[in-house]
Short mmCIF file of N, CA and C and ligand atoms in Angstrom, two decimals:
data_model
loop_
_atom_site.label_atom_id
_atom_site.label_comp_id
_atom_site.label_asym_id
_atom_site.label_seq_id
_atom_site.Cartn_x
_atom_site.Cartn_y
_atom_site.Cartn_z
N SER N 1 -31.20 -53.64 17.11
CA SER N 1 -30.03 -52.83 16.59
C SER N 1 -30.26 -51.64 17.38
N LYS N 2 -28.65 -50.62 17.15
CA LYS N 2 -28.45 -49.28 17.53
C LYS N 2 -29.81 -48.07 17.16
N LYS N 3 -30.12 -48.81 15.87
CA LYS N 3 -30.81 -47.94 15.07
C LYS N 3 -32.51 -47.90 15.77
N GLU N 4 -32.61 -49.25 15.79
CA GLU N 4 -33.87 -49.46 16.37
C GLU N 4 -34.03 -48.83 18.01
N ARG N 5 -32.69 -48.78 18.73
CA ARG N 5 -33.04 -48.51 20.22
C ARG N 5 -32.89 -47.00 19.89
N ALA N 6 -32.55 -46.44 18.98
CA ALA N 6 -32.38 -44.93 18.77
C ALA N 6 -33.85 -44.47 18.68
N ASN N 7 -34.33 -44.85 17.88
CA ASN N 7 -35.88 -45.08 17.01
C ASN N 7 -36.68 -45.05 18.46
N LYS N 8 -36.23 -45.97 19.29
CA LYS N 8 -37.38 -46.48 20.69
C LYS N 8 -37.24 -45.00 21.66
N LYS N 9 -35.94 -44.45 21.43
CA LYS N 9 -35.80 -43.48 22.38
C LYS N 9 -36.55 -42.04 21.89
N LYS N 10 -36.43 -41.95 20.66
CA LYS N 10 -37.11 -40.97 19.89
C LYS N 10 -38.78 -41.15 20.18
N GLU N 11 -39.17 -42.06 20.09
CA GLU N 11 -40.66 -42.38 20.57
C GLU N 11 -41.15 -41.89 22.00
N GLN N 12 -40.23 -42.34 22.50
CA GLN N 12 -40.23 -42.31 24.52
C GLN N 12 -40.24 -40.70 24.52
N ARG N 13 -39.23 -40.07 23.63
CA ARG N 13 -39.16 -38.51 23.89
C ARG N 13 -40.53 -37.80 22.99
N ASP N 14 -40.77 -38.25 22.34
CA ASP N 14 -41.94 -37.46 21.69
C ASP N 14 -43.34 -38.24 22.44
N LEU N 15 -43.48 -39.13 23.18
CA LEU N 15 -44.77 -39.07 23.63
C LEU N 15 -44.51 -38.42 24.95
N GLN N 16 -43.43 -38.46 25.44
CA GLN N 16 -43.40 -37.31 26.95
C GLN N 16 -43.65 -35.99 26.35
N ALA N 17 -43.01 -35.67 25.53
CA ALA N 17 -43.64 -33.86 24.72
C ALA N 17 -44.97 -33.98 24.75
N CYS N 18 -45.84 -34.73 23.84
CA CYS N 18 -47.23 -34.80 23.63
C CYS N 18 -48.25 -35.02 25.24
N LYS N 19 -47.53 -35.91 25.78
CA LYS N 19 -48.29 -35.87 27.40
C LYS N 19 -48.15 -34.41 28.00
N SER N 20 -46.66 -33.88 28.15
CA SER N 20 -46.61 -32.22 28.49
C SER N 20 -47.48 -31.22 27.98
N ILE N 21 -47.56 -31.67 26.74
CA ILE N 21 -48.45 -30.44 25.82
C ILE N 21 -50.03 -30.50 26.47
N VAL N 22 -50.46 -31.79 26.26
CA VAL N 22 -51.87 -32.03 27.12
C VAL N 22 -52.06 -31.13 28.20
N GLN N 23 -51.44 -31.59 28.95
CA GLN N 23 -51.28 -31.05 30.17
C GLN N 23 -51.31 -29.43 30.52
N GLU N 24 -50.53 -28.91 29.63
CA GLU N 24 -50.67 -27.60 29.33
C GLU N 24 -51.99 -27.25 28.80
N LEU N 25 -52.34 -27.56 27.85
CA LEU N 25 -53.88 -27.50 27.29
C LEU N 25 -54.96 -27.32 28.37
N GLU N 26 -54.54 -28.40 29.16
CA GLU N 26 -55.84 -28.78 30.24
C GLU N 26 -55.52 -27.23 31.23
N GLY N 27 -54.51 -26.78 31.44
CA GLY N 27 -54.39 -26.00 32.47
C GLY N 27 -54.77 -23.98 31.57
N HIS N 28 -55.26 -24.32 30.70
CA HIS N 28 -55.05 -23.24 29.89
C HIS N 28 -56.69 -22.97 30.38
N GLU N 29 -57.12 -21.27 30.46
CA GLU N 29 -58.38 -20.92 30.98
C GLU N 29 -59.20 -20.89 29.68
N ASP N 30 -58.73 -21.26 28.49
CA ASP N 30 -59.95 -21.48 27.67
C ASP N 30 -60.33 -23.34 27.45
N ALA N 31 -59.81 -24.19 28.13
CA ALA N 31 -60.00 -25.36 27.90
C ALA N 31 -61.11 -25.94 27.95
N TRP N 32 -62.15 -24.81 28.99
CA TRP N 32 -63.06 -25.66 29.50
C TRP N 32 -63.86 -26.54 28.43
N PRO N 33 -63.96 -26.01 27.22
CA PRO N 33 -64.97 -26.79 26.50
C PRO N 33 -64.59 -28.03 25.74
N PHE N 34 -63.54 -28.28 25.86
CA PHE N 34 -62.69 -29.67 25.76
C PHE N 34 -62.29 -30.62 26.60
N LEU N 35 -62.58 -30.43 28.08
CA LEU N 35 -62.06 -31.04 28.79
C LEU N 35 -62.69 -32.37 29.11
N LEU N 36 -64.05 -32.70 28.47
CA LEU N 36 -64.87 -33.73 28.47
C LEU N 36 -65.58 -33.91 26.89
N PRO N 37 -66.06 -35.27 26.84
CA PRO N 37 -66.76 -35.32 25.75
C PRO N 37 -68.12 -34.40 25.40
N VAL N 38 -68.43 -33.83 24.32
CA VAL N 38 -69.64 -33.28 24.42
C VAL N 38 -70.81 -33.77 24.83
N ASN N 39 -71.83 -33.29 25.24
CA ASN N 39 -73.02 -34.07 26.31
C ASN N 39 -73.73 -34.07 25.29
N THR N 40 -74.47 -35.18 24.33
CA THR N 40 -74.95 -34.88 23.42
C THR N 40 -76.64 -34.90 23.96
N ARG N 41 -76.53 -35.17 25.19
CA ARG N 41 -78.34 -35.02 25.76
C ARG N 41 -78.54 -33.51 25.84
N GLN N 42 -77.60 -32.63 25.85
CA GLN N 42 -77.18 -31.37 26.15
C GLN N 42 -77.48 -30.65 24.85
N PHE N 43 -76.85 -31.69 23.86
CA PHE N 43 -76.45 -30.83 22.10
C PHE N 43 -77.13 -31.82 21.40
N PRO N 44 -78.34 -32.17 21.34
CA PRO N 44 -78.81 -33.37 20.78
C PRO N 44 -78.41 -33.28 19.13
N THR N 45 -78.00 -32.45 18.28
CA THR N 45 -77.79 -32.14 17.13
C THR N 45 -76.07 -32.77 17.04
N TYR N 46 -75.67 -32.85 18.06
CA TYR N 46 -73.96 -32.55 17.96
C TYR N 46 -73.93 -34.08 17.08
N LYS N 47 -74.09 -35.30 17.89
CA LYS N 47 -73.87 -36.52 17.01
C LYS N 47 -74.18 -36.65 15.64
N LYS N 48 -74.88 -35.87 15.08
CA LYS N 48 -75.43 -36.25 13.82
C LYS N 48 -74.26 -34.99 12.71
N ILE N 49 -73.87 -33.77 13.19
CA ILE N 49 -73.33 -32.91 12.56
C ILE N 49 -71.61 -33.31 12.72
N ILE N 50 -71.31 -33.68 13.97
CA ILE N 50 -69.87 -33.96 14.07
C ILE N 50 -69.50 -35.60 14.10
N LYS N 51 -68.83 -36.06 13.04
CA LYS N 51 -68.92 -37.40 12.92
C LYS N 51 -67.77 -38.24 13.72
N LYS N 52 -66.57 -37.37 13.83
CA LYS N 52 -65.78 -38.05 14.64
C LYS N 52 -65.48 -37.06 16.19
N PRO N 53 -66.29 -36.75 17.14
CA PRO N 53 -65.91 -36.57 18.42
C PRO N 53 -64.55 -36.48 18.78
N MET N 54 -64.01 -35.52 19.14
CA MET N 54 -62.80 -35.63 20.11
C MET N 54 -62.66 -34.74 21.24
N ASP N 55 -62.12 -35.03 22.51
CA ASP N 55 -61.71 -34.08 23.39
C ASP N 55 -60.30 -34.40 24.13
N LEU N 56 -60.18 -33.48 24.99
CA LEU N 56 -58.79 -33.88 25.78
C LEU N 56 -58.85 -34.99 26.42
N SER N 57 -60.00 -35.11 27.29
CA SER N 57 -59.92 -36.15 28.19
C SER N 57 -59.72 -37.87 27.20
N VAL N 58 -60.20 -37.56 25.96
CA VAL N 58 -59.91 -39.01 25.06
C VAL N 58 -58.60 -38.90 24.60
N ILE N 59 -58.16 -37.88 24.25
CA ILE N 59 -56.41 -37.68 23.94
C ILE N 59 -55.70 -38.19 24.75
N LYS N 60 -55.70 -37.44 26.37
CA LYS N 60 -55.13 -38.01 27.36
C LYS N 60 -55.13 -39.79 27.77
N LYS N 61 -56.27 -40.37 27.60
CA LYS N 61 -56.68 -41.61 27.72
C LYS N 61 -55.70 -42.53 26.52
N LYS N 62 -55.75 -41.86 25.16
CA LYS N 62 -54.92 -42.54 24.02
C LYS N 62 -53.52 -42.69 24.28
N LEU N 63 -53.20 -41.45 25.19
CA LEU N 63 -51.76 -41.40 25.51
C LEU N 63 -51.07 -42.09 26.04
N GLU N 64 -52.13 -42.27 27.46
CA GLU N 64 -51.73 -43.27 28.61
C GLU N 64 -51.94 -44.84 27.88
N ASP N 65 -52.73 -45.06 27.19
CA ASP N 65 -52.66 -46.49 26.57
C ASP N 65 -51.89 -46.84 25.43
N ASN N 66 -51.16 -45.72 24.94
CA ASN N 66 -50.13 -45.97 24.07
C ASN N 66 -50.86 -46.65 22.62
N LEU N 67 -51.86 -45.51 22.21
CA LEU N 67 -52.70 -45.91 21.23
C LEU N 67 -52.17 -45.06 19.92
N TYR N 68 -51.08 -44.06 20.22
CA TYR N 68 -51.01 -43.19 19.08
C TYR N 68 -49.40 -43.95 18.58
N LYS N 69 -49.34 -44.13 17.12
CA LYS N 69 -48.51 -44.79 16.72
C LYS N 69 -47.67 -43.58 16.18
N SER N 70 -47.67 -42.52 16.39
CA SER N 70 -46.71 -41.28 16.11
C SER N 70 -47.56 -39.92 16.69
N ARG N 71 -46.44 -38.81 16.71
CA ARG N 71 -46.73 -37.52 17.05
C ARG N 71 -48.11 -36.77 16.08
N GLU N 72 -47.40 -37.64 14.80
CA GLU N 72 -48.41 -36.64 14.03
C GLU N 72 -49.77 -37.06 14.29
N ASP N 73 -49.74 -38.42 14.49
CA ASP N 73 -51.25 -39.21 14.85
C ASP N 73 -51.99 -38.65 15.52
N TYR N 74 -51.21 -38.44 16.94
CA TYR N 74 -51.73 -37.57 17.99
C TYR N 74 -52.06 -36.17 17.73
N CYS N 75 -51.16 -35.13 16.51
CA CYS N 75 -51.90 -33.81 16.36
C CYS N 75 -52.84 -34.00 15.74
N GLU N 76 -53.23 -35.17 14.67
CA GLU N 76 -54.10 -35.17 14.32
C GLU N 76 -55.67 -34.98 14.88
N ASP N 77 -55.36 -35.66 16.07
CA ASP N 77 -56.82 -35.80 17.28
C ASP N 77 -56.97 -34.13 17.49
N LEU N 78 -55.63 -33.37 18.00
CA LEU N 78 -55.85 -32.25 18.36
C LEU N 78 -56.56 -31.26 17.02
N ARG N 79 -55.90 -31.16 16.25
CA ARG N 79 -56.49 -30.72 15.24
C ARG N 79 -58.11 -30.89 14.59
N LEU N 80 -58.72 -32.40 15.20
CA LEU N 80 -59.58 -32.61 14.74
C LEU N 80 -60.91 -32.06 15.64
N MET N 81 -60.08 -32.04 16.85
CA MET N 81 -61.10 -31.46 18.24
C MET N 81 -61.25 -30.01 17.66
N PHE N 82 -60.05 -29.29 17.65
CA PHE N 82 -60.51 -27.86 17.03
C PHE N 82 -61.37 -27.61 15.94
N ASN N 83 -61.03 -28.06 14.96
CA ASN N 83 -62.14 -28.21 13.79
C ASN N 83 -63.37 -28.44 14.08
N ASN N 84 -63.67 -29.74 14.65
CA ASN N 84 -65.36 -29.88 15.13
C ASN N 84 -65.71 -28.75 15.50
N CYS N 85 -64.72 -28.14 17.10
CA CYS N 85 -65.21 -26.68 17.04
C CYS N 85 -65.84 -25.55 16.52
N GLU N 86 -65.02 -25.67 15.21
CA GLU N 86 -65.38 -24.32 14.16
C GLU N 86 -66.67 -25.01 13.78
N THR N 87 -66.85 -26.35 13.49
CA THR N 87 -67.87 -26.79 12.52
C THR N 87 -68.93 -26.45 13.32
N PHE N 88 -69.13 -26.57 14.76
CA PHE N 88 -70.32 -26.49 15.32
C PHE N 88 -70.72 -25.00 15.87
N ASN N 89 -69.45 -24.50 16.44
CA ASN N 89 -69.52 -23.32 16.97
C ASN N 89 -69.59 -21.75 16.22
N GLU N 90 -70.25 -20.75 16.37
CA GLU N 90 -69.73 -19.33 15.65
C GLU N 90 -68.55 -19.19 16.25
N ASP N 91 -67.69 -18.45 15.23
CA ASP N 91 -66.34 -17.89 15.78
C ASP N 91 -66.72 -17.11 17.00
N ASP N 92 -67.60 -15.99 16.87
CA ASP N 92 -67.61 -15.04 17.83
C ASP N 92 -68.40 -15.49 19.07
N SER N 93 -68.72 -16.89 19.17
CA SER N 93 -69.59 -17.45 20.62
C SER N 93 -68.21 -17.76 21.38
N PRO N 94 -68.58 -17.90 22.71
CA PRO N 94 -67.59 -18.01 23.51
C PRO N 94 -67.02 -19.41 23.53
N VAL N 95 -67.45 -20.38 22.93
CA VAL N 95 -66.63 -21.57 22.67
C VAL N 95 -66.21 -21.49 21.49
N GLY N 96 -66.60 -20.65 20.48
CA GLY N 96 -65.82 -20.31 19.37
C GLY N 96 -64.45 -20.06 19.57
N LYS N 97 -64.21 -18.81 20.71
CA LYS N 97 -63.56 -17.97 20.98
C LYS N 97 -62.36 -18.72 21.71
N ALA N 98 -63.11 -19.60 22.58
CA ALA N 98 -62.12 -20.29 23.41
C ALA N 98 -61.12 -21.31 22.40
N GLY N 99 -62.10 -22.04 21.35
CA GLY N 99 -61.36 -22.86 20.13
C GLY N 99 -60.16 -22.24 19.83
N HIS N 100 -60.46 -21.22 19.38
CA HIS N 100 -59.63 -20.28 18.80
C HIS N 100 -58.14 -20.28 19.08
N ASN N 101 -58.68 -19.83 20.64
CA ASN N 101 -57.59 -19.40 21.36
C ASN N 101 -56.77 -20.62 21.75
N LEU N 102 -57.27 -21.48 21.94
CA LEU N 102 -56.87 -22.87 22.51
C LEU N 102 -55.81 -23.30 21.23
N ARG N 103 -56.50 -23.45 20.13
CA ARG N 103 -55.78 -23.56 18.90
C ARG N 103 -54.16 -22.91 18.51
N SER N 104 -54.41 -22.03 18.89
CA SER N 104 -53.14 -20.97 18.65
C SER N 104 -52.39 -21.33 19.85
N PHE N 105 -52.58 -21.72 21.01
CA PHE N 105 -51.76 -21.99 22.09
C PHE N 105 -51.01 -23.34 21.69
N PHE N 106 -52.00 -24.30 21.25
CA PHE N 106 -51.08 -25.57 20.79
C PHE N 106 -50.25 -25.08 19.78
N GLU N 107 -50.75 -24.66 18.59
CA GLU N 107 -49.82 -24.83 17.58
C GLU N 107 -48.32 -23.90 18.14
N THR N 108 -48.34 -23.20 18.86
CA THR N 108 -47.20 -22.56 19.43
C THR N 108 -46.46 -24.05 20.35
N LYS N 109 -47.20 -24.37 21.14
CA LYS N 109 -46.27 -25.72 22.18
C LYS N 109 -46.06 -26.44 21.26
N TRP N 110 -46.73 -26.67 20.26
CA TRP N 110 -46.29 -27.67 19.01
C TRP N 110 -44.73 -27.57 18.21
N ASN N 111 -45.05 -26.23 17.77
CA ASN N 111 -43.62 -25.87 17.31
C ASN N 111 -42.53 -25.66 18.26
N GLU N 112 -42.65 -25.06 19.24
CA GLU N 112 -41.77 -25.16 20.46
C GLU N 112 -41.68 -26.34 20.56
N HIS N 113 -42.09 -27.45 20.60
CA HIS N 113 -41.58 -28.82 20.80
C HIS N 113 -40.63 -29.60 19.80
N PHE N 114 -41.54 -29.31 18.38
CA PHE N 114 -41.28 -29.83 17.29
C PHE N 114 -40.95 -28.84 16.26
N PRO N 115 -39.83 -28.33 16.19
CA PRO N 115 -40.03 -26.85 15.25
C PRO N 115 -39.79 -27.76 14.14
N PRO N 116 -40.70 -26.89 13.30
CA PRO N 116 -40.64 -27.40 11.55
C PRO N 116 -39.07 -27.37 10.69
C1 LIG K 201 -66.57 -27.95 22.33
C2 LIG K 201 -68.13 -27.62 22.27
N1 LIG K 201 -68.47 -27.59 21.25
C3 LIG K 201 -70.01 -27.90 20.64
C4 LIG K 201 -70.70 -27.80 21.89
C5 LIG K 201 -70.52 -27.74 23.42
C6 LIG K 201 -68.94 -27.89 23.75
N2 LIG K 201 -68.43 -28.07 24.98
C7 LIG K 201 -69.29 -28.11 25.90
C8 LIG K 201 -68.29 -28.82 26.92
C9 LIG K 201 -69.97 -26.98 26.48
C10 LIG K 201 -69.38 -25.96 26.05
C11 LIG K 201 -70.28 -24.58 26.21
C12 LIG K 201 -71.41 -24.82 27.34
C13 LIG K 201 -71.87 -26.22 27.78
C14 LIG K 201 -70.72 -27.17 27.33
O1 LIG K 201 -72.37 -26.42 28.55
C15 LIG K 201 -74.21 -26.04 28.69
C16 LIG K 201 -74.16 -24.26 28.80
C17 LIG K 201 -73.44 -23.98 27.54
O2 LIG K 201 -71.99 -23.84 27.73
#
């Protein structure tokens, strides 16, 4: 139907916006702690403390494999990644500071693409 076609277009537009936001995050100078899954041999307590690890490479793959049912679903994974960072890292640590900076950058991009 016309409504279904319109909805499909919106979903395609949202997916494209989410992909471009991830690309912008990856290029940010404070993205370095979030580009790949945390190495649990390097951080042996991470698996016990963080129940649902998340990073930009997983989010990018989920986008490519069309595993998000909505932009809200995608936004949830990004906020999970930043919340994990706050759980494990001190605010004034290098990773903690990078997490706060990148979260702020993300929320700004989010509001640019999807004004509340
Ligand atoms: C987001 C996050 N949360 C908790 C722990 C680590 C991470 N990120 C990883 C990629 C990382 C961050 C800092 C690091 C590091 C690796 O390499 C060991 C040397 C010290 O510097």
